[in-house]
Each structure stands twice: as structure tokens, then as C-alpha cells.
Amino acid sequence: MTPPRIALTGLGLITGAGDDLEKGWSSIAAGTTGIRTNTLFDTSELLTDWAGMVTAEQPADLDRCYALAATAIREALHGSGLDLDTVDRDRVAVVVGSSLGAMPTLEATHRTFVQEGRLDAAQAVASQLPCVGDYIAAEFDLRGPRVVLSNACAASAVALGYAAELLWKGDVDLVVCGGVDPLAELSAYGFSALGALDAEPCSPLSASTGLTLGEGAGFMVLESVERAAARGARVLAELGGYGLSCDGYHQTAPDPSGKGASAAMAQALDTAGLTPDDVDYLNLHGTGTPANDASEPKALKHLFGQEIPPASSTKSILGHTLGAAGAVEAVVSTLAIDRGTLPPTINTRGVGSPSGLDVIPDTGREAHPDVVVSNSFAFGGNNASVVLNRSGLTGSRPPRREAVREVVVTGIAGLAGSAGGTDALTAAFTEGRPCFETYEEIAGIGRVPVGRVDIKAAARGTNPSRARRMDPLSLLAASAVGDLYARHGKPSRAEAEATGIVFATGYGPVTSVLQFHEGVVRSGITGANPSLFANTVVNAAAGHVAMLHRYRGYTATIANGGTSSVLALQLATRVIARGAAERIMVVIADEFPEQALATQAALPGYARSAHIVPGGRTGTVLSEGAAAILLESRDAARARGADVLARVRGFGASGEAAGIGRIARDGAAWGRSLRGALADAELDPAGIATVVSAASGHPLVDLAQQAALRLSGLADRPALAPKALLGETYGSAGALGLVAALTGAHTPGPVLLSSFAYGGSYAAAVLDTEA
């Protein structure tokens, strides 16, 4: 099947420039600022009180993040003319990018804990990053695949890429895709501590004296051009392609050469079948910081030479909306194509562009762009570019969207709880020894078991000067990658620089977020540690690993609870299969400090002993863990003489409108993911040699999976239940299950990985050990 062209048929936008699409576009085109005094929280200690703040009143009983997202999605759905009651909701995906998620609620919950010692476990759980997708799915009754991407300020540009992969492969009919982030103390104090905020409204690409924070949401309805035509929908633009790269240079600063950003733009155009000569307008990342505004023009000159298209930074009007920026600016770029106006850069302060770019000043410029490139860059050296083009435009070369390569596993490693490496993990399975026999005292609950990784031991393989800058999540990730290389051999420098990294986590850098925010709660700006802040973004671990190993390839970060492993493997496989990367290191990690354990232990279903029986209603035990899986095209593996451990056969993903923190006990949605993986692998249930189960001892989870297996014809297949010995590692659970299957005693043949996430999303994968 030829991958379809992707149409944007509905747009939704809420920012400081306006509380709907038309108001926002009117302000942007006219060059009317949306930056004003921030009245959401005390800014007296910060470098500035300016912010791109939304003025429309938001519901008091709903986190600001969720409210902004819902507003933009309703508008996008309405504008698309789509009646959800007339479509198969099982084939409508939710793909969202966010850096902060429901941070205002999480901050309030944590502040109460720090100041009063009271922990509202239910509220803490309901404000975790993956809950953004869960809220959207429940609010709009969307039951297809679901994923939250969190590459900091590039998050929603990466989300557009993930949505494209789903549509190109034909996994879904429609995608509700976008990004959202609210203004929050965490980011305001963090950027202030870094000295990155401008005292006045920001002046990108001219004075370049700092950034201004903003907030908002941008969402799109994406579908095939053919489907849009069949229902008579107007196509506003097409999503032609996207490109991602990592600098592997610095945690907070871009590579000054601009090479990584240039590579992302080149890949985006290549995917779309276009060339630099085809581009008519550039919506730049353009934050206003000296580092960005110096490096981005260099990237443009590297790719375009001296003929650089007109450019602007709409952050001068909206502020920097962080994880929402890529989607917000994609909406603006789509409107530039549809409305025939190039957005301006304002607040130039009478300063011309030092880089010599044709920066559109003050008010919009009439034009009729056919091709737009929109850039989003982020902490950790993450670069993302999106190509949007006029509907029907055909490039001069074939687009790179079709799967043409077989993908194989050439390396694998893992650690969990007291098993600090793959050998120890294998021994635990051989001996039937649990990895979670440590007990910790939780106030109001008592002693509970937990699987703790020895972080000091995990750091021993990392250069001490590097390790000191890394948080526990990054050290876990680095340890898993180091173990993989120790087992399977290190790459050459050229191979390393061609390697990408897809990082995944259930819940992100919990330690860094809590420690940074506690410093702010207790001591204000003097307690805002800039080193800690750099590690509060979810993709910080990917940045650290990229710097350690000189990775310069494709990069994305997934934060989707317990399905994160399988979704990361799926994304990396799709990218390699269509020739956009030769090899990608998939790394998954989760760490659970004391407060995370206290939250989990306060909820129903947590075990009180270290004896876990999946399906036995014993309760589950939380465990820290990490895994690394190296994926390559078979041709690349053959060229370097790598051993093939397994070949990737297929994936399935699904969702249900269960609500935040919930799953349905009937297993119906879970079963769809299992059957989807079987269909993608072209196997019937009898062809599966081993089911790697997600059963953990939690009664509801185990009951739901039993029903799902029964509905999928898999109930009688041999099963491996890794969580009986590893505990519930959430994000890394699926990957650690694969480690167990590939390194322990198993029946040769296809292995099916089953995974779930609270909130009602499910993912499954089939890999064949008879490679």
C-alpha cells in the first residue's frame, strides 16, 4: 500500500494572542502582541513578569493544561466538519506533545506535601504527564492508539511526526494531534535561574536578549487526503514530512554550528520529496536567546546557502509555549498557506537582523507560500522540523514514507531493582529470585516492598565528570546502554554518529522535578537550582546518553506510562523501515523516589509483602528499571557483521475512554492491541511461541489481561510473567520482558509483548527470535 498524503482538515488554537483560531490569527497577522503581565502566580522574584498568558477564564475545577487542550480540540473538530459519531472511534488516535502536562496541579499537590506533610495521592496520580492523553481520550471518547511525546520545547513537533507514522502505515483513519503547555512556576523559576528570560517582551532574531514564556494549545485533525475528499472536507494544507536529529552537544545549549538543526530540516524535506529550493517561508524556532538566534541562522545557511526564504518568529507575539510550540507554530504555518499571509516578527526594537535573514517585521506580508518549514528545538540538543505544503503539491523526487527495510534487534540489556545488569537479571530468572525485596517505611502505611536500583553502582560505568551532571533517570538509561555495549560490542565513531535515540519513560525525571520544585517552595528563586532544572525535562536522559555516545541521528521521547516501551519500539521500527535511519538505540527507564513510592503505596492494589503471584491477587510492587534495545535495518546489521537476536514482526495499539488512572476490566480495548499486533505480523494466535505477560499481581490489571488474551485467542499460549520477579517497572516493563525472553529460557519463535497504561491505553509487539 502506498502511504497516503496527509491532510490537515481542522485547526484549533488558544494562546495569549487570542482565545480561538480567528482571534489568534488576526492578532498574529496584524503583529498585535499577546504578551502581557503574568497574573497567574507571583513573579516578584523572577527576571520578568511578562508572559504570553491566555486571558480567557479557565474552569476552576480542571487543570489549566487540560482546559487549554480541550478548547483547542473542540475548535479543531468543529472546523474539520467531522462528526465523531459517524466514524470508527477505535481508529481515531490521540497524539499529543507536552513538556509540563498538568504541572499547576502537580505543583499545588507537591507544595502541600512540602509545607504540611500531606500527600493527596489521587491528585498526584491524576497530574502525571501521560494523563494529558488520557484526559483527551476520555473527554472526546477517542479509542484509538494514544501517545504523549515529551521532547521539551520540540514535543509537539515530534508529535506531528508520530502522527504521520501512524497514518502512513495505515494504523488509523484519523489523528487528533497537537500540543499543550500551561504557564507554571517550575518553568518560570527554571528559566529565570538560567538567566534566559528577557526583562522585556522578547526580541527574537534582532536584539536577542532572552525569551518570554507563553502558554497555549494548538491541535489539528489529520487524515488522508483521500478520506478528506470522500467526506467533502476542505484541505487547509498537507503534512508533507518531518525530520528529527540530536546534537549530542550540550544539555541546554544548541550546537553553535547548527549542523543538527540543518540535518533535521534536510530530513523533513527528504521525507516530503522536496528540496530546499521548494521552500517559500520559514517559521523559525526563534526564541530570542543569544545562543538560538546565533545558531539557527547558521543552520539555514548550511542548508539553503545564500538564498534563504523569508522567515519570522511568532514567539515574539505568543511567547515560547514550550512543548506546545511545535503544534502552535504548525497551525500558524498552515494558516500562512491557507490565508496567503506570512506572519511577522515584532518587538525588533529597531534592530535589523544581525544574521542578514529576510525577517518579516512588524506586520504580516502578503504572499502565497506553497511550502513552509517550521522549526522547533529543545534542551538536550533535540531538533525537529516539520514540512507543511499546499494541497496537491508534488515534489521533484519520491517521498520517503514507505516501509522498504526489515528491522532487527542486534543488542539488548536491562536492569531492575536489585538486579543491576543483564547478567544479574538473567540469574534472577534462573533462580526464581525477586528483585524487589527491599522494604521502606511509608508514613501512615507502614513497611512496603520496593525494587531499588543502586544508583551509585549504575553510575560506575560513566565518566565521573559526566555522571555528576546526570540525574537518577539519566544514570539508569546510561547504565543500560553501557551494559548493552559491553555485551554486544561498541560501535565505531562513524556508526555512533549515525545512531539515533528514542527514549521512553513511564513518568519521567521524578527526582529532579521534585527536588527543583522543593527548592523553589522552601527558598524561592535562591532555591531554584539551574543544574537541577536542566534535568527536569523528560528528554534530558536522551540528551545525556547522546552526549556520552556521540549520537547525532533521529531522536524522540515518549512518556506514556506502561506502554512506553512498546510505543518506542514501534516508532523506531517505522523510521528505520522507511529508510530515515540505519540504527536507533531504544532506551527506557523509570525511577521512583520516596514520594513516588508513597503515592503508589497509598493506592489500592499495592502489595504488603515481596511475594508476588501474577493473577493471584497478591498486589503489585513498584520497581525501578531500565532497558536498552538496539534496532537496525537488516542490511546495516549485515554490513557490520552484527548478530541478529530477533526480527521485528508487528505492532498493535489501542485505547479506551476509561478516564485518568483507570482501565476497563472487560479487556476489550486491550484485546484490540493484541489482535492488531498479530495482524501486522501476519500471524494467527497459534503462531505465537511465548506471550510476555503484563500480569503483575494487581487484581484489576490481571483480570483485564486475562479477558484480553481470551478475546484474542491467546489464552492457551505459553506465557512468561516477568513482573513476578521484576515488579512493576511501568515504562520499561515491556522492554524488560523482551530482555527476559531473549536472554532466558524460552521457546524459539515469535514472542508477543503485552503492555498497558493506566488511563486505558494498550500496546503490543511481535518479535521473532528465529531471526
Coordinates of N, CA, C and O in Angstrom, one line a residue, residues 247-346:
D247 N 21.8 16.8 18.7 CA 23.1 17.4 18.6 C 24.2 16.6 19.3 O 25.4 16.5 18.9
G248 N 23.8 16.0 20.5 CA 24.8 15.3 21.3 C 25.9 16.3 21.7 O 27.1 15.9 21.8
Y249 N 25.5 17.5 22.0 CA 26.5 18.6 22.3 C 26.4 19.1 23.7 O 27.4 19.2 24.4
H250 N 25.2 19.5 24.2 CA 25.1 20.2 25.5 C 23.7 20.0 26.0 O 22.7 19.9 25.1
Q251 N 23.5 20.0 27.3 CA 22.1 19.8 27.8 C 21.2 21.0 27.6 O 20.0 20.8 27.5
T252 N 21.7 22.2 27.6 CA 20.8 23.3 27.5 C 21.1 24.2 26.3 O 20.2 25.1 25.9
A253 N 22.2 24.1 25.7 CA 22.6 25.0 24.6 C 22.6 24.2 23.2 O 23.0 23.0 23.2
P254 N 22.3 24.8 22.1 CA 22.3 24.2 20.8 C 23.8 24.1 20.3 O 24.6 24.9 20.8
D255 N 24.0 23.2 19.4 CA 25.3 23.1 18.8 C 25.5 24.4 18.0 O 24.7 24.7 17.1
P256 N 26.5 25.2 18.3 CA 26.7 26.5 17.7 C 26.9 26.4 16.2 O 26.6 27.4 15.4
S257 N 27.3 25.3 15.7 CA 27.5 25.1 14.2 C 26.2 25.0 13.4 O 26.1 25.3 12.2
G258 N 25.1 24.6 14.2 CA 23.8 24.5 13.5 C 23.7 23.2 12.7 O 22.7 23.0 12.0
K259 N 24.6 22.3 12.7 CA 24.6 21.1 11.9 C 23.4 20.2 12.2 O 22.8 19.6 11.3
G260 N 23.1 20.0 13.5 CA 22.0 19.2 13.9 C 20.7 19.7 13.4 O 19.8 19.0 12.8
A261 N 20.5 21.0 13.5 CA 19.2 21.7 13.1 C 19.1 21.6 11.5 O 18.0 21.3 11.0
S262 N 20.2 21.7 10.9 CA 20.2 21.6 9.4 C 19.9 20.2 9.0 O 19.1 20.0 8.0
A263 N 20.4 19.2 9.7 CA 20.1 17.8 9.4 C 18.6 17.5 9.6 O 18.0 16.8 8.8
A264 N 17.9 18.1 10.6 CA 16.5 17.9 10.8 C 15.7 18.5 9.7 O 14.8 17.9 9.1
M265 N 16.1 19.7 9.2 CA 15.3 20.3 8.1 C 15.5 19.5 6.8 O 14.6 19.3 6.1
A266 N 16.8 19.0 6.6 CA 17.0 18.3 5.4 C 16.2 17.0 5.4 O 15.7 16.5 4.3
Q267 N 16.2 16.3 6.5 CA 15.4 15.0 6.6 C 13.9 15.3 6.4 O 13.2 14.5 5.7
A268 N 13.4 16.4 6.9 CA 12.0 16.7 6.7 C 11.7 16.9 5.3 O 10.7 16.4 4.7
L269 N 12.5 17.6 4.6 CA 12.3 17.9 3.1 C 12.5 16.6 2.3 O 11.7 16.3 1.4
D270 N 13.4 15.8 2.7 CA 13.6 14.5 2.0 C 12.4 13.6 2.2 O 12.0 12.9 1.2
T271 N 11.9 13.5 3.4 CA 10.7 12.7 3.6 C 9.5 13.2 2.8 O 8.7 12.4 2.3
A272 N 9.4 14.5 2.6 CA 8.3 15.1 1.8 C 8.6 15.0 0.3 O 7.7 15.3 -0.5
G273 N 9.8 14.6 -0.1 CA 10.1 14.6 -1.6 C 10.4 15.9 -2.1 O 10.2 16.2 -3.3
L274 N 10.8 16.9 -1.3 CA 11.1 18.2 -1.7 C 12.5 18.6 -1.5 O 13.3 17.9 -0.8
T275 N 12.9 19.8 -2.0 CA 14.3 20.3 -1.8 C 14.3 21.6 -1.2 O 13.2 22.3 -1.1
P276 N 15.4 22.1 -0.7 CA 15.5 23.5 -0.2 C 14.9 24.6 -1.1 O 14.3 25.6 -0.7
D277 N 15.1 24.3 -2.5 CA 14.6 25.3 -3.4 C 13.1 25.4 -3.4 O 12.6 26.4 -3.9
D278 N 12.4 24.4 -2.9 CA 10.9 24.4 -2.9 C 10.4 25.3 -1.8 O 9.2 25.6 -1.8
V279 N 11.2 25.6 -0.8 CA 10.6 26.3 0.4 C 10.4 27.8 0.2 O 11.2 28.5 -0.3
D280 N 9.2 28.2 0.6 CA 8.8 29.6 0.4 C 8.8 30.4 1.7 O 8.8 31.7 1.7
Y281 N 8.8 29.8 2.9 CA 8.7 30.5 4.1 C 9.2 29.6 5.3 O 9.0 28.4 5.2
L282 N 9.9 30.2 6.2 CA 10.4 29.5 7.4 C 9.8 30.1 8.7 O 10.0 31.3 9.0
N283 N 9.1 29.2 9.4 CA 8.7 29.6 10.8 C 9.7 29.2 11.7 O 9.8 28.0 12.0
L284 N 10.6 30.1 12.2 CA 11.8 29.7 12.9 C 11.5 29.4 14.4 O 10.5 29.9 15.0
H285 N 12.4 28.6 15.0 CA 12.3 28.4 16.5 C 12.4 29.7 17.2 O 11.6 30.0 18.0
G286 N 13.4 30.6 16.8 CA 13.4 32.0 17.2 C 13.0 32.3 18.6 O 12.1 33.1 18.8
T287 N 13.7 31.8 19.6 CA 13.3 32.1 21.0 C 13.7 33.5 21.5 O 13.1 33.9 22.4
G288 N 14.7 34.1 20.9 CA 15.2 35.3 21.4 C 16.4 35.2 22.3 O 17.0 36.2 22.7
T289 N 16.8 34.0 22.6 CA 18.1 33.8 23.3 C 19.3 34.0 22.4 O 19.2 33.6 21.2
P290 N 20.4 34.5 22.9 CA 21.5 34.7 22.0 C 22.0 33.4 21.4 O 22.4 33.4 20.2
A291 N 22.0 32.3 22.1 CA 22.5 31.0 21.6 C 21.6 30.5 20.4 O 22.2 30.1 19.4
N292 N 20.3 30.6 20.6 CA 19.5 30.1 19.5 C 19.6 31.0 18.3 O 19.7 30.6 17.1
D293 N 19.5 32.3 18.5 CA 19.4 33.3 17.4 C 20.7 33.4 16.7 O 20.8 34.0 15.6
A294 N 21.8 32.8 17.2 CA 23.1 32.7 16.5 C 23.2 31.4 15.7 O 23.7 31.4 14.6
S295 N 22.7 30.3 16.3 CA 22.9 29.0 15.7 C 21.9 28.7 14.6 O 22.3 28.1 13.6
E296 N 20.7 29.2 14.8 CA 19.6 28.8 13.8 C 19.9 29.4 12.4 O 19.8 28.7 11.4
P297 N 20.4 30.7 12.3 CA 20.8 31.2 11.0 C 21.9 30.4 10.4 O 21.9 30.3 9.1
K298 N 22.8 29.9 11.2 CA 23.9 29.1 10.6 C 23.4 27.8 10.0 O 23.8 27.4 8.9
A299 N 22.4 27.2 10.7 CA 21.8 26.0 10.1 C 21.1 26.3 8.8 O 21.2 25.5 7.9
L300 N 20.4 27.5 8.7 CA 19.8 27.8 7.5 C 20.8 28.1 6.4 O 20.5 27.6 5.2
K301 N 21.8 28.7 6.6 CA 22.9 29.0 5.6 C 23.5 27.7 5.2 O 23.9 27.5 4.0
H302 N 23.7 26.7 6.1 CA 24.2 25.4 5.8 C 23.4 24.7 4.8 O 23.8 24.0 3.8
L303 N 22.0 24.8 4.9 CA 21.1 24.1 4.1 C 20.7 24.8 2.8 O 20.7 24.3 1.7
F304 N 20.5 26.1 3.0 CA 19.9 26.9 1.9 C 21.0 27.7 1.1 O 20.7 28.3 0.0
G305 N 22.2 27.8 1.6 CA 23.2 28.7 1.0 C 22.8 30.1 1.2 O 22.4 30.5 2.3
Q306 N 23.0 30.9 0.2 CA 22.7 32.4 0.3 C 21.2 32.7 0.0 O 20.8 33.8 0.3
E307 N 20.5 31.8 -0.6 CA 19.1 32.0 -1.0 C 18.1 31.5 0.1 O 17.5 30.5 -0.1
I308 N 18.1 32.2 1.2 CA 17.3 31.7 2.4 C 15.9 32.4 2.2 O 15.8 33.6 2.0
P309 N 14.8 31.6 2.3 CA 13.5 32.1 2.2 C 13.1 33.1 3.3 O 13.8 33.2 4.4
P310 N 12.1 33.9 3.1 CA 11.6 34.8 4.2 C 11.4 34.0 5.5 O 10.9 32.9 5.4
A311 N 11.6 34.7 6.6 CA 11.5 34.0 7.9 C 10.9 34.9 9.0 O 10.9 36.1 8.8
S312 N 10.3 34.2 10.0 CA 9.9 35.0 11.2 C 9.8 34.1 12.4 O 9.8 32.9 12.3
S313 N 9.7 34.7 13.5 CA 9.5 34.0 14.8 C 8.2 34.6 15.4 O 8.1 35.7 15.9
T314 N 7.1 33.7 15.4 CA 5.9 34.1 16.1 C 5.9 34.1 17.6 O 5.0 34.5 18.2
K315 N 7.1 33.6 18.1 CA 7.2 33.7 19.6 C 7.3 35.1 20.1 O 7.1 35.4 21.2
S316 N 7.7 36.0 19.1 CA 7.7 37.5 19.5 C 6.3 38.0 19.8 O 6.1 39.0 20.5
I317 N 5.2 37.2 19.3 CA 3.8 37.6 19.6 C 3.2 36.7 20.7 O 2.5 37.2 21.5
L318 N 3.6 35.4 20.7 CA 2.9 34.5 21.5 C 3.7 34.1 22.8 O 3.1 33.6 23.7
G319 N 5.0 34.4 22.8 CA 5.9 33.9 23.8 C 6.2 32.5 23.5 O 5.7 31.9 22.5
H320 N 7.1 31.9 24.2 CA 7.5 30.5 24.0 C 6.6 29.6 24.7 O 6.6 29.5 26.0
T321 N 5.7 28.8 24.0 CA 4.8 28.0 24.6 C 5.3 26.6 24.9 O 4.5 25.6 25.1
L322 N 6.6 26.4 24.9 CA 7.3 25.2 25.4 C 6.9 24.0 24.5 O 7.0 24.0 23.3
G323 N 6.4 23.0 25.2 CA 6.0 21.8 24.4 C 4.9 22.0 23.4 O 4.7 21.2 22.5
A324 N 4.1 23.0 23.6 CA 3.0 23.3 22.6 C 3.5 24.0 21.4 O 2.8 24.1 20.4
A325 N 4.8 24.5 21.4 CA 5.2 25.5 20.4 C 5.2 24.8 19.0 O 4.8 25.5 18.0
G326 N 5.7 23.6 18.8 CA 5.7 23.0 17.5 C 4.3 22.9 16.9 O 4.1 23.2 15.7
A327 N 3.3 22.5 17.7 CA 1.9 22.4 17.1 C 1.3 23.8 16.9 O 0.7 24.1 15.9
V328 N 1.5 24.7 17.9 CA 1.0 26.1 17.7 C 1.6 26.7 16.4 O 0.9 27.3 15.6
E329 N 2.9 26.5 16.2 CA 3.5 27.1 15.0 C 3.2 26.4 13.8 O 3.2 27.0 12.7
A330 N 2.8 25.1 13.9 CA 2.4 24.4 12.7 C 1.0 24.9 12.3 O 0.7 25.0 11.1
V331 N 0.1 25.2 13.3 CA -1.2 25.8 13.0 C -1.0 27.1 12.3 O -1.6 27.4 11.3
V332 N -0.1 28.0 12.8 CA 0.2 29.3 12.2 C 0.7 29.1 10.8 O 0.3 29.8 9.9
S333 N 1.6 28.1 10.6 CA 2.2 27.9 9.3 C 1.1 27.4 8.3 O 1.2 27.8 7.1
T334 N 0.2 26.6 8.8 CA -0.9 26.2 7.9 C -1.8 27.3 7.5 O -2.2 27.5 6.3
L335 N -2.0 28.2 8.4 CA -2.8 29.4 8.1 C -2.1 30.3 7.1 O -2.7 31.0 6.3
A336 N -0.7 30.4 7.2 CA 0.0 31.2 6.3 C -0.2 30.7 4.8 O -0.4 31.5 3.9
I337 N -0.3 29.3 4.7 CA -0.5 28.8 3.4 C -2.0 29.0 3.0 O -2.3 29.4 1.8
D338 N -2.9 28.8 3.9 CA -4.3 28.9 3.5 C -4.8 30.3 3.4 O -5.6 30.6 2.5
R339 N -4.2 31.3 4.1 CA -4.7 32.7 4.1 C -3.9 33.6 3.3 O -4.2 34.7 3.1
G340 N -2.7 33.1 2.8 CA -1.9 34.0 2.0 C -1.2 35.1 2.7 O -1.0 36.2 2.1
T341 N -0.8 34.9 3.9 CA 0.0 35.9 4.7 C 1.1 35.3 5.5 O 0.9 34.3 6.1
L342 N 2.3 35.8 5.4 CA 3.4 35.4 6.2 C 3.4 36.1 7.5 O 3.4 37.3 7.5
P343 N 3.4 35.4 8.6 CA 3.4 36.1 9.9 C 4.6 36.9 10.2 O 5.7 36.6 9.7
P344 N 4.5 37.9 11.0 CA 5.7 38.8 11.2 C 6.4 38.4 12.5 O 6.0 37.7 13.3
T345 N 7.6 39.1 12.7 CA 8.3 39.1 13.9 C 8.1 40.6 14.5 O 8.4 41.5 13.7
I346 N 7.7 40.7 15.7 CA 7.5 42.1 16.3 C 8.6 42.3 17.3 O 9.4 41.4 17.6

